[in-house]
XYZ file of C-alpha atoms in Angstrom:
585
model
C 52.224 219.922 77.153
C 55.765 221.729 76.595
C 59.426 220.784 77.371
C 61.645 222.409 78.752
C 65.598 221.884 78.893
C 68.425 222.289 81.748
C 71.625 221.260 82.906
C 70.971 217.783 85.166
C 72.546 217.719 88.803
C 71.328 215.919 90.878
C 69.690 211.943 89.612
C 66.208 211.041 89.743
C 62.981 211.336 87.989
C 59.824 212.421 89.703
C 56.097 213.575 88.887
C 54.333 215.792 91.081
C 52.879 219.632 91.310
C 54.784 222.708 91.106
C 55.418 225.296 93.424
C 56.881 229.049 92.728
C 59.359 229.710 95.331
C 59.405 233.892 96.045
C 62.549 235.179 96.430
C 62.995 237.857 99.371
C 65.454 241.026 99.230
C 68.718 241.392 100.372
C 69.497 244.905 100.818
C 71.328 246.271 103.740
C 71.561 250.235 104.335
C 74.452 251.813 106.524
C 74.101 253.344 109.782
C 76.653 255.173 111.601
C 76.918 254.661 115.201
C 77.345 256.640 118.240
C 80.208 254.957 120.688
C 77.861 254.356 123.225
C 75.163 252.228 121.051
C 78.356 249.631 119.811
C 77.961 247.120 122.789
C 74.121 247.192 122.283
C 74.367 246.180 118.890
C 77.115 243.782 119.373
C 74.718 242.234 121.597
C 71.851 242.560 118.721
C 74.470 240.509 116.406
C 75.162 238.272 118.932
C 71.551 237.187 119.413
C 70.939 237.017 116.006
C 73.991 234.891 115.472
C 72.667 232.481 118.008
C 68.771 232.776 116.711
C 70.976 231.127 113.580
C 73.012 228.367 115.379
C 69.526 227.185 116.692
C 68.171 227.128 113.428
C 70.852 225.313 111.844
C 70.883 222.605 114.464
C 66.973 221.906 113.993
C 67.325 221.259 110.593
C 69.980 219.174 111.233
C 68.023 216.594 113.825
C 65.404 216.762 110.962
C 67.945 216.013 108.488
C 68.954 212.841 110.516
C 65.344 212.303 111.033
C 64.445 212.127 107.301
C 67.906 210.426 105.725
C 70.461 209.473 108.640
C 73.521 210.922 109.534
C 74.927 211.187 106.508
C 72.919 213.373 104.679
C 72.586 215.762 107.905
C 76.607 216.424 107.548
C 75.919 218.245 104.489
C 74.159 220.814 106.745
C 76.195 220.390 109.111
C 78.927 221.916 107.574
C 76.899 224.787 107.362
C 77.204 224.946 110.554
C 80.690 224.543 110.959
C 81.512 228.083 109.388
C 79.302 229.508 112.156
C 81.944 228.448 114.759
C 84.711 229.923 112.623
C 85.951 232.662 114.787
C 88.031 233.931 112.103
C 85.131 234.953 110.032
C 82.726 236.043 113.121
C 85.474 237.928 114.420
C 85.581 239.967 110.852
C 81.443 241.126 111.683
C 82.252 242.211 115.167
C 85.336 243.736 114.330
C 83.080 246.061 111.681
C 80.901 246.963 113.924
C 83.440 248.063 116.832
C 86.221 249.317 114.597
C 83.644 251.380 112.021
C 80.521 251.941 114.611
C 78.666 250.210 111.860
C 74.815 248.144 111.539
C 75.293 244.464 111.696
C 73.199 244.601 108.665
C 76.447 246.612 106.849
C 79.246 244.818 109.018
C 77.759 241.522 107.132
C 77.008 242.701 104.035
C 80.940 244.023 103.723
C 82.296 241.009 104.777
C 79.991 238.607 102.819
C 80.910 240.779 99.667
C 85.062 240.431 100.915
C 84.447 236.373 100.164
C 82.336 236.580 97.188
C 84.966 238.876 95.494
C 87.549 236.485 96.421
C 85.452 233.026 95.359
C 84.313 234.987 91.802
C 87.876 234.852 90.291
C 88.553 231.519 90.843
C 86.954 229.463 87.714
C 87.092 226.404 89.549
C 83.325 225.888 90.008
C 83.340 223.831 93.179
C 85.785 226.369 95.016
C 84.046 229.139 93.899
C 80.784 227.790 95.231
C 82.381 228.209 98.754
C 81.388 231.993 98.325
C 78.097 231.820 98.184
C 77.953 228.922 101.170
C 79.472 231.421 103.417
C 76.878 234.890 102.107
C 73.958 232.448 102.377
C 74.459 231.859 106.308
C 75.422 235.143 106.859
C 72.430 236.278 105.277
C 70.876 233.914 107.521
C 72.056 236.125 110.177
C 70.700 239.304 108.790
C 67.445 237.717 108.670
C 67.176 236.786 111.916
C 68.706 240.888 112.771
C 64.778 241.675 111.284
C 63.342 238.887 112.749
C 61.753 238.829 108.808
C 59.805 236.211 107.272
C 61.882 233.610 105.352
C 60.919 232.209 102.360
C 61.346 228.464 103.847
C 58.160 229.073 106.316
C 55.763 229.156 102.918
C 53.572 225.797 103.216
C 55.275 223.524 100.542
C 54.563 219.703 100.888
C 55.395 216.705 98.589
C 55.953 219.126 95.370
C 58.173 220.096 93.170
C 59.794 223.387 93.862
C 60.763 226.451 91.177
C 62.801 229.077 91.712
C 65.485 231.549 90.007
C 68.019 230.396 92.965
C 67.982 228.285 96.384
C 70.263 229.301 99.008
C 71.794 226.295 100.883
C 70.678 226.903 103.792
C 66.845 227.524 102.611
C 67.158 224.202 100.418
C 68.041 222.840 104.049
C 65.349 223.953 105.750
C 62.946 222.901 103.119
C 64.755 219.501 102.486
C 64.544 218.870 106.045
C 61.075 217.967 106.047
C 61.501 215.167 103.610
C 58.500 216.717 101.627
C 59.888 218.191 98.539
C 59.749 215.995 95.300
C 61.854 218.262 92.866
C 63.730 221.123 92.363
C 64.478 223.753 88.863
C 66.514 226.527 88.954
C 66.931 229.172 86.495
C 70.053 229.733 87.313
C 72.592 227.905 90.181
C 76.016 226.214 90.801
C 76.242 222.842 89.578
C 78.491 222.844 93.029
C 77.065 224.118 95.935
C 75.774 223.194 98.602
C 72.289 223.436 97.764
C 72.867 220.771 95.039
C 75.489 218.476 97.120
C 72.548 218.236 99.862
C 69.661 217.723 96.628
C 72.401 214.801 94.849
C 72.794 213.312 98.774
C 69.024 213.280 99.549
C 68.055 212.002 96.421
C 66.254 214.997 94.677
C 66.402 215.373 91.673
C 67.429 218.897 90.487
C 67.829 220.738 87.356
C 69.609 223.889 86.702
C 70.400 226.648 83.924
C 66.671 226.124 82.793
C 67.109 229.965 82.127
C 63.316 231.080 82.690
C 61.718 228.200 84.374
C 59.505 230.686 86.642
C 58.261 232.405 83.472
C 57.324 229.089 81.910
C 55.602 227.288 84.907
C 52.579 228.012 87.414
C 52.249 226.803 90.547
C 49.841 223.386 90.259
C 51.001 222.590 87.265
C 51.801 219.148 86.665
C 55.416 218.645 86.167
C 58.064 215.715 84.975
C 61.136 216.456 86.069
C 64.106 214.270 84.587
C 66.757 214.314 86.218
C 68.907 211.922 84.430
C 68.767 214.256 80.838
C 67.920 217.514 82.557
C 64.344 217.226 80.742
C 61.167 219.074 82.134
C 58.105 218.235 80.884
C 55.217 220.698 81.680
C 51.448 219.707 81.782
C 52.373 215.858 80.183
C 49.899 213.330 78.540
C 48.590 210.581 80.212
C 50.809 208.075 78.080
C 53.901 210.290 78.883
C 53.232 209.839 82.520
C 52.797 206.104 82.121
C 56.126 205.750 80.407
C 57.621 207.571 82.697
C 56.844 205.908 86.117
C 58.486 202.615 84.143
C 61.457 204.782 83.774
C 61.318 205.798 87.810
C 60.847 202.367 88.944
C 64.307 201.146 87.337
C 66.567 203.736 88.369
C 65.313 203.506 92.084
C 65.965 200.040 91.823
C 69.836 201.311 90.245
C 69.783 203.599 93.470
C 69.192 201.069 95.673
C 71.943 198.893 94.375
C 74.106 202.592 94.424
C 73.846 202.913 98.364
C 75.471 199.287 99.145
C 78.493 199.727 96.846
C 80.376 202.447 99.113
C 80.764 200.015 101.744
C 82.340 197.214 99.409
C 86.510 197.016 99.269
C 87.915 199.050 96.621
C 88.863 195.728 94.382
C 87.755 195.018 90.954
C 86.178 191.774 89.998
C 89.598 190.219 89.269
C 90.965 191.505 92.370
C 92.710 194.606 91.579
C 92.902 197.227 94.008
C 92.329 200.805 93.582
C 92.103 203.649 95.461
C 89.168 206.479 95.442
C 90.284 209.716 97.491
C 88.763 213.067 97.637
C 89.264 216.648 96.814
C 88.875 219.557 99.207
C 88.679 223.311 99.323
C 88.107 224.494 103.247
C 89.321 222.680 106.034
C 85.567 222.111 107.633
C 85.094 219.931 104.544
C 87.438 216.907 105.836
C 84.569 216.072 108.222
C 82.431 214.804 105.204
C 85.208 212.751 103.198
C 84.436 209.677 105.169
C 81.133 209.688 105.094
C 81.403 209.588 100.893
C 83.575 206.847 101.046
C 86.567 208.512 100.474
C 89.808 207.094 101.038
C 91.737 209.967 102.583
C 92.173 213.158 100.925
C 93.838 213.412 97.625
C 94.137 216.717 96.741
C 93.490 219.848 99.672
C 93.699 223.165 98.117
C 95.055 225.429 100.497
C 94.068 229.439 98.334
C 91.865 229.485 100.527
C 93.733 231.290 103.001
C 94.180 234.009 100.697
C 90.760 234.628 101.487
C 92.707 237.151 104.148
C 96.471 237.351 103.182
C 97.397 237.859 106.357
C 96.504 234.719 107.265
C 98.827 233.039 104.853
C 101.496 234.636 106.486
C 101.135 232.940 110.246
C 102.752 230.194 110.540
C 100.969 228.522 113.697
C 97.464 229.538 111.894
C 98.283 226.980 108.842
C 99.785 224.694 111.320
C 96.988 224.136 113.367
C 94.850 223.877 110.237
C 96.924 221.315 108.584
C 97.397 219.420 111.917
C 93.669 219.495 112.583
C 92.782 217.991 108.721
C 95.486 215.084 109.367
C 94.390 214.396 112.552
C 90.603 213.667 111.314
C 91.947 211.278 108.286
C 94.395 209.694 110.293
C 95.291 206.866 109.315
C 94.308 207.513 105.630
C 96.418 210.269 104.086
C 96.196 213.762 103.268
C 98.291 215.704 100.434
C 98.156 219.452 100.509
C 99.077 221.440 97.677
C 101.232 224.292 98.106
C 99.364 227.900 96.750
C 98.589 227.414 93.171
C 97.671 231.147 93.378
C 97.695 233.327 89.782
C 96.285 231.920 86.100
C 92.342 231.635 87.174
C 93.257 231.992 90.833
C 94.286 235.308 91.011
C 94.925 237.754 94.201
C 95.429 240.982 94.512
C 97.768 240.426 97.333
C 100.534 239.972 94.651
C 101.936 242.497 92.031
C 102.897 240.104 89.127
C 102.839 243.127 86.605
C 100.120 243.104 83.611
C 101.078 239.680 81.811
C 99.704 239.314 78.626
C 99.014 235.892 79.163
C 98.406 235.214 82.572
C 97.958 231.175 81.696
C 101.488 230.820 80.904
C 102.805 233.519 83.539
C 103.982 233.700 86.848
C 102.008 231.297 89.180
C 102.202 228.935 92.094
C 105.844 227.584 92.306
C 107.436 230.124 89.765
C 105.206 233.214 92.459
C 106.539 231.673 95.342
C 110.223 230.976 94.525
C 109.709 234.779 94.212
C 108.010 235.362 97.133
C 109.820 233.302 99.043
C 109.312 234.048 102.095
C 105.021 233.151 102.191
C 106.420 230.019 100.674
C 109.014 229.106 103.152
C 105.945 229.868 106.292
C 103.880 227.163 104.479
C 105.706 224.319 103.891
C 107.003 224.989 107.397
C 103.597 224.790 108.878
C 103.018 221.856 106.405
C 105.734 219.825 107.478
C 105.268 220.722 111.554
C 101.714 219.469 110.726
C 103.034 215.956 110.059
C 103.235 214.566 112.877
C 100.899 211.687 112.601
C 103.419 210.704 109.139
C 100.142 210.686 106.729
C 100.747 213.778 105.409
C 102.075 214.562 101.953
C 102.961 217.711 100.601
C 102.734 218.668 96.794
C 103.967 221.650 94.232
C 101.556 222.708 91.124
C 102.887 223.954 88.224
C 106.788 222.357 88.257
C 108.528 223.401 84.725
C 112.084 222.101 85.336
C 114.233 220.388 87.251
C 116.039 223.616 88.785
C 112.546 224.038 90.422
C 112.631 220.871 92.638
C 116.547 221.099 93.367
C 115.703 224.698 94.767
C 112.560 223.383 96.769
C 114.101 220.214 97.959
C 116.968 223.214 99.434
C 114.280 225.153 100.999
C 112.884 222.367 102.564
C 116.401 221.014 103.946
C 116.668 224.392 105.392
C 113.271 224.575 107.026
C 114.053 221.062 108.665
C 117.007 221.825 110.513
C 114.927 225.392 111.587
C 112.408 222.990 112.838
C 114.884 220.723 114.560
C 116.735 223.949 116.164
C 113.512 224.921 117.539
C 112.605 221.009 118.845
C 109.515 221.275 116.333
C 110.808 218.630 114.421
C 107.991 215.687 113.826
C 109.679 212.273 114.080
C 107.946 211.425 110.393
C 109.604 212.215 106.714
C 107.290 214.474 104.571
C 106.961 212.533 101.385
C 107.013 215.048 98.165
C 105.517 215.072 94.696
C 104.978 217.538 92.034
C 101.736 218.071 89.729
C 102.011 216.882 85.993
C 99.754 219.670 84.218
C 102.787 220.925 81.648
C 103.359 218.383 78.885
C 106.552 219.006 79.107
C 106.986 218.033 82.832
C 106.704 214.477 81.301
C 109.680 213.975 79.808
C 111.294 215.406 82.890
C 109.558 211.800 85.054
C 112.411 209.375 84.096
C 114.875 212.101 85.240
C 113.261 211.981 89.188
C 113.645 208.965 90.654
C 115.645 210.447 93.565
C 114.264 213.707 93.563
C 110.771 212.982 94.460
C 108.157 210.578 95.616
C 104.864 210.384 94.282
C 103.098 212.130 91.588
C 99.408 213.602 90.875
C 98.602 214.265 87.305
C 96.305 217.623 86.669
C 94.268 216.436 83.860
C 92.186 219.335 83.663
C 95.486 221.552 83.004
C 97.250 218.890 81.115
C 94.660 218.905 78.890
C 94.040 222.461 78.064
C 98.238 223.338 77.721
C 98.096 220.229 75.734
C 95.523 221.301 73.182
C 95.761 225.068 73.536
C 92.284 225.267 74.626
C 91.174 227.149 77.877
C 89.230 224.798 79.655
C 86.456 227.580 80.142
C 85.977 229.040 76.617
C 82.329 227.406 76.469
C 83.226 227.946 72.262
C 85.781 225.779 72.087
C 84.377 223.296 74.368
C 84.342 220.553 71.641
C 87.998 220.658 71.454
C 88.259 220.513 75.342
C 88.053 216.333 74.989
C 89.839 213.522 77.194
C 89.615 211.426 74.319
C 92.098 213.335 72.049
C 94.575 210.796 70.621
C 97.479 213.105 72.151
C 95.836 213.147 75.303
C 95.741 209.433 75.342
C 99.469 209.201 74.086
C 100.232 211.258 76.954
C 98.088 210.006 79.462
C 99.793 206.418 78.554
C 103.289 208.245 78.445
C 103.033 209.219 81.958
C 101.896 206.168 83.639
C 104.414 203.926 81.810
C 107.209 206.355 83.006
C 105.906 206.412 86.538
C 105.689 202.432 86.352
C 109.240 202.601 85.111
C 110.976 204.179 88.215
C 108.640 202.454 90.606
C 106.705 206.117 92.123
C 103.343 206.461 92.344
C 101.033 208.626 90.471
C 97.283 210.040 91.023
C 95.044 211.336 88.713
C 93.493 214.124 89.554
C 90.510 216.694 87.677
C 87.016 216.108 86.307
C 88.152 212.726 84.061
C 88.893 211.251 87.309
C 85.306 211.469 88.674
C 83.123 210.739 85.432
C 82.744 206.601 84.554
C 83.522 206.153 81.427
C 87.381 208.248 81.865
C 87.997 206.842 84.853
C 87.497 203.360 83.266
C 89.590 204.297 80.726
C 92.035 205.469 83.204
C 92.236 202.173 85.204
C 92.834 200.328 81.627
C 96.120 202.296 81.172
C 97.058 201.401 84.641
C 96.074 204.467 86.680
C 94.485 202.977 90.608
C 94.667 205.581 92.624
C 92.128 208.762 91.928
C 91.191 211.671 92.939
C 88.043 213.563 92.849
C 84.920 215.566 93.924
C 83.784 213.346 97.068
C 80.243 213.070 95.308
C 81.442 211.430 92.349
C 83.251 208.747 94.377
C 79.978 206.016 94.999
C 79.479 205.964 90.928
C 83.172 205.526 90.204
C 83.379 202.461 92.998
C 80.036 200.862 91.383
C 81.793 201.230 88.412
C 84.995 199.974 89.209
C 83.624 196.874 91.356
C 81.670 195.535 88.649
C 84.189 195.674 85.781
C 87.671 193.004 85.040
C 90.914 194.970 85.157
C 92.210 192.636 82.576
C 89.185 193.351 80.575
C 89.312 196.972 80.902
C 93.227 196.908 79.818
C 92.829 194.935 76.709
C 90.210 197.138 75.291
C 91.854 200.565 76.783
C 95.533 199.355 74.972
C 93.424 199.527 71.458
C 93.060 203.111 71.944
C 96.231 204.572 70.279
C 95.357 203.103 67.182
C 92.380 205.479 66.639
C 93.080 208.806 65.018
C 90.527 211.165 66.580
C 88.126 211.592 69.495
C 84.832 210.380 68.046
C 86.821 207.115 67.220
C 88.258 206.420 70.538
C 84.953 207.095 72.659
C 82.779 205.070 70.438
C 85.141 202.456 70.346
C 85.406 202.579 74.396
C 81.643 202.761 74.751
C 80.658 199.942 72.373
C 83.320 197.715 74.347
C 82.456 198.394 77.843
C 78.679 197.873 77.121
C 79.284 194.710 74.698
C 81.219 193.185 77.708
C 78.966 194.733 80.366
C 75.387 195.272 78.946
C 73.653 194.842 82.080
C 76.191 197.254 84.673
C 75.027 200.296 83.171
C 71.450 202.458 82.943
C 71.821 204.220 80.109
C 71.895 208.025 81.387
C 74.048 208.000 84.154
C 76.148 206.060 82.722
C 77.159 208.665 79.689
């Protein structure tokens, strides 16, 4: 018997045998072609493309087959960047343009996005990457007609590998067979594990050398509540641990009914739960996670291809299409927060020293004005249902908004010139991620109308600690006392001149923050859609006035350890029986 450790995705402990999951090779060679063999291998492309539609769409049904409708979306999104002509267009335009192989046509294009995705350090936006090279690897598959590794026999087991494309983990998953999944390596966001956390398997990743450590038959626990794998375990290990499996599927169950229930706290407090996006195909999923609109849609994306962030009627039909889908709930798009960890090469900012206090998002584009002037105009043609909201990252000073709010006077009476004028007001709001933006919030009554706090940000200006810096993680903490000061500061100032403000970032989506969130006053939240079921169970089961007395008590502690045992020992004393213990902390 040995142990092995990871980093825990996706919930759930199971028992079963392992299997070794081969991967297969990826590598594409160029061939130049003659004029005349183009349309024939346009045509090869073509068929291969559809070979892959049809393949996506059977492991849908068989998604809907094994866990409803649902789950299949997850795939189905998958699908969804198959029928973005934009991104097709790209492949065929290779092969035409440069007489290319599909095999190279895809293989430059997939490396285009994975380039762009890699500089972002937001994990769950850089994960979109590797979505879009996994089907279009897909496609080059099906160009060889090769075998794929999801056609090896695997039934009821639990599956090892040093990666899982999405699409593979869909195939596999599809057939309601597989017990497990460890990964030696993986994104904590992608698909793969979104699909794993929405089926119910539990997954571990980061295990490092999981393949070199396990055979296939051998018996395996995987934990997927403390990212624990036990290889080859005793028969008293076993038996403790199917006591352990039998409560949290009874938490589970208990789990599925809570989306469905209002978002009210025991004493009748309302909140609000909304989600974060990164590509437009994702809005057809917020529902289904119980999502209450869209609270934060990052819109870099486009610089995926600059040009594209230049067309005005290409963002307009993209916005228009996302607020048409959420209608009536709302959506608020935030303006580029391109430079800091989002960099492009599109723009020539010079070699800062220190990018992270530099020029970015509304200091770039009241420089490059003119990209900025194309997208709030799309934004605000886009509102023509009213339940659109736009929002600017990154505001310093006051100058800022008095210079946007002009812009945006300007671009109205374009619009109204040119009879493209909705009949609905945009409202406007800025991000709070500089701590110095706070003392600016009593100042903006009339300026603007809502506000979205970037904890992530806030946090790591606040403390001087890059969010990333895996060494300095243990300063990286929510439960700071200045963080708390100014995490109170900014929701009594908000209160104060009546506007309301949404919390936004990773404290948002975890239990424990978020409750300490609602105690200073903070209902409406924004997050990764998969986080959003927890947070409601959470917030259902729990006393607003409960939550606020013990969250007030907070300032008084001097330093992090303090404040989170204090909130931990509360919340349990008043709630012992709400919580299993690991998903929970």
């Amino acid at each position: 018997m040995k142990k092995l450790k990871g980093k825990p995705v996706s919930q759930g402990i199971v028992i079963g045998k392992a299997t070794i999951l081969k991967s297969h090779s990826d590598i594409a060679l160029k061939e130049n072609l003659e004029k005349s063999a183009v349309p024939l291998e346009l045509k090869r492309f073509n068929n291969a493309l559809r070979t892959t539609r049809l393949q996506l769409k059977k492991i849908y049904k068989n998604l809907q087959q094994v866990m409803g409708k649902d789950s299949s979306l997850i795939i189905e999104s998958q699908s969804m960047l198959l029928n973005d002509t934009r991104l097709i267009d790209e492949i065929t335009d290779k092969i035409r343009t440069n007489r290319v192989n599909s095999e190279w046509a895809i293989k430059e294009v997939s490396k285009k996005y994975l380039d762009f995705f890699s500089n972002i350090k937001d994990l769950s936006f850089r994960e979109k990457g590797n979505d879009i090279a996994d089907i279009l690897g897909r496609i080059t598959e099906n160009l060889s007609k090769s075998s794929k590794s999801e056609d090896q026999e695997i039934e009821n087991v639990i599956l090892v590998a040093d990666d899982l494309t999405p699409s593979t983990a869909a195939s596999l998953m599809s057939k309601g067979k597989l017990l497990g999944i460890i990964l030696n390596n993986g994104g904590e966001t992608s698909h793969t594990v979104i699909l794993a956390r929405t089926l119910g398997i539990p997954t571990i990743l980061e295990t490092g050398n999981a393949t070199d450590e396990i055979t296939n038959d051998d018996t395996l626990i995987v934990d997927g509540l403390d990212g624990e794998i036990i290889v080859n375990p005793k028969d008293q290990y076993i038996a403790k641990t199917r006591i352990k499996i039998e409560k949290y599927n009874a938490h589970k169950k208990r789990l599925k009914k809570i989306i469905k229930l209002p978002d009210i706290t025991k004493d009748k407090k309302e909140f609000k739960l909304m989600a974060n996006i990164e590509l437009p195909f994702e809005s057809d999923l917020v529902h289904s996670y119980g999502a209450s609109g869209i609270g934060l849609f990052r819109t870099e994306f486009l610089f995926m291809d600059p040009e594209i962030a230049l067309f005005e009627e290409e963002q307009y039909l993209i916005y228009k299409n996302i607020a048409q889908k959420i209608y009536p709930e709302n959506v608020t798009i935030r303006t580029f927060d391109i430079g800091r960890d989002k960099g492009t090469k599109y723009f020539k900012t010079g070699n800062e020293r220190n990018p992270a206090l530099g020029t970015m998002a509304v200091r770039l584009f009241l420089k490059e004005e003119k990209i900025f002037r194309t997208q709030i105009k799309s934004i605000i043609r886009a509102n023509e249902n009213g339940n659109i909201k736009i929002l600017f990252p990154m505001i310093t000073e006051i100058e800022e908004i008095h210079t946007i709010k002009k812009i945006m006077e300007e671009i109205t009476d374009e619009l109204r010139s040119e009879k493209k004028l909705p009949l609905h007001r945009i409202q406007t709001g800025i991000m709070i991620e500089i701590p110095g933006t706070i003392k600016l919030i009593k100042h903006l009554k009339d300026e603007i109308d809502f506000y979205s706090v970037g904890s992530n940000d806030l946090i790591q200006y606040l403390l001087a600690v890059e969010r990333d810096n895996s060494s300095l993680s243990y300063l990286f903490n929510p439960y700071q006392p200045s963080v708390i000061e100014n995490l109170f500061e900014i929701r009594e100032e908000t209160e104060k001149i009546g506007k309301p403000v949404t919390i936004c970032g990773e404290i948002a989506g975890k239990p424990l923050t978020a409750l300490m969130l609602l105690g200073m006053g903070y209902t409406n939240f924004s997050m990764n859609p998969l986080s959003i079921a927890e947070v409601k169970r959470v917030f259902t089961n729990v006393h607003f006035s409960r939550i606020r007395k013990i969250v007030k008590k907070l300032p008084e502690f001097d330093s992090k350890s303090k404040s989170e045992e204090f909130l931990i020992e509360s919340m349990l004393r008043i709630y012992p029986e709400m919580f299993i213990k690991q998903p929970f902390f």
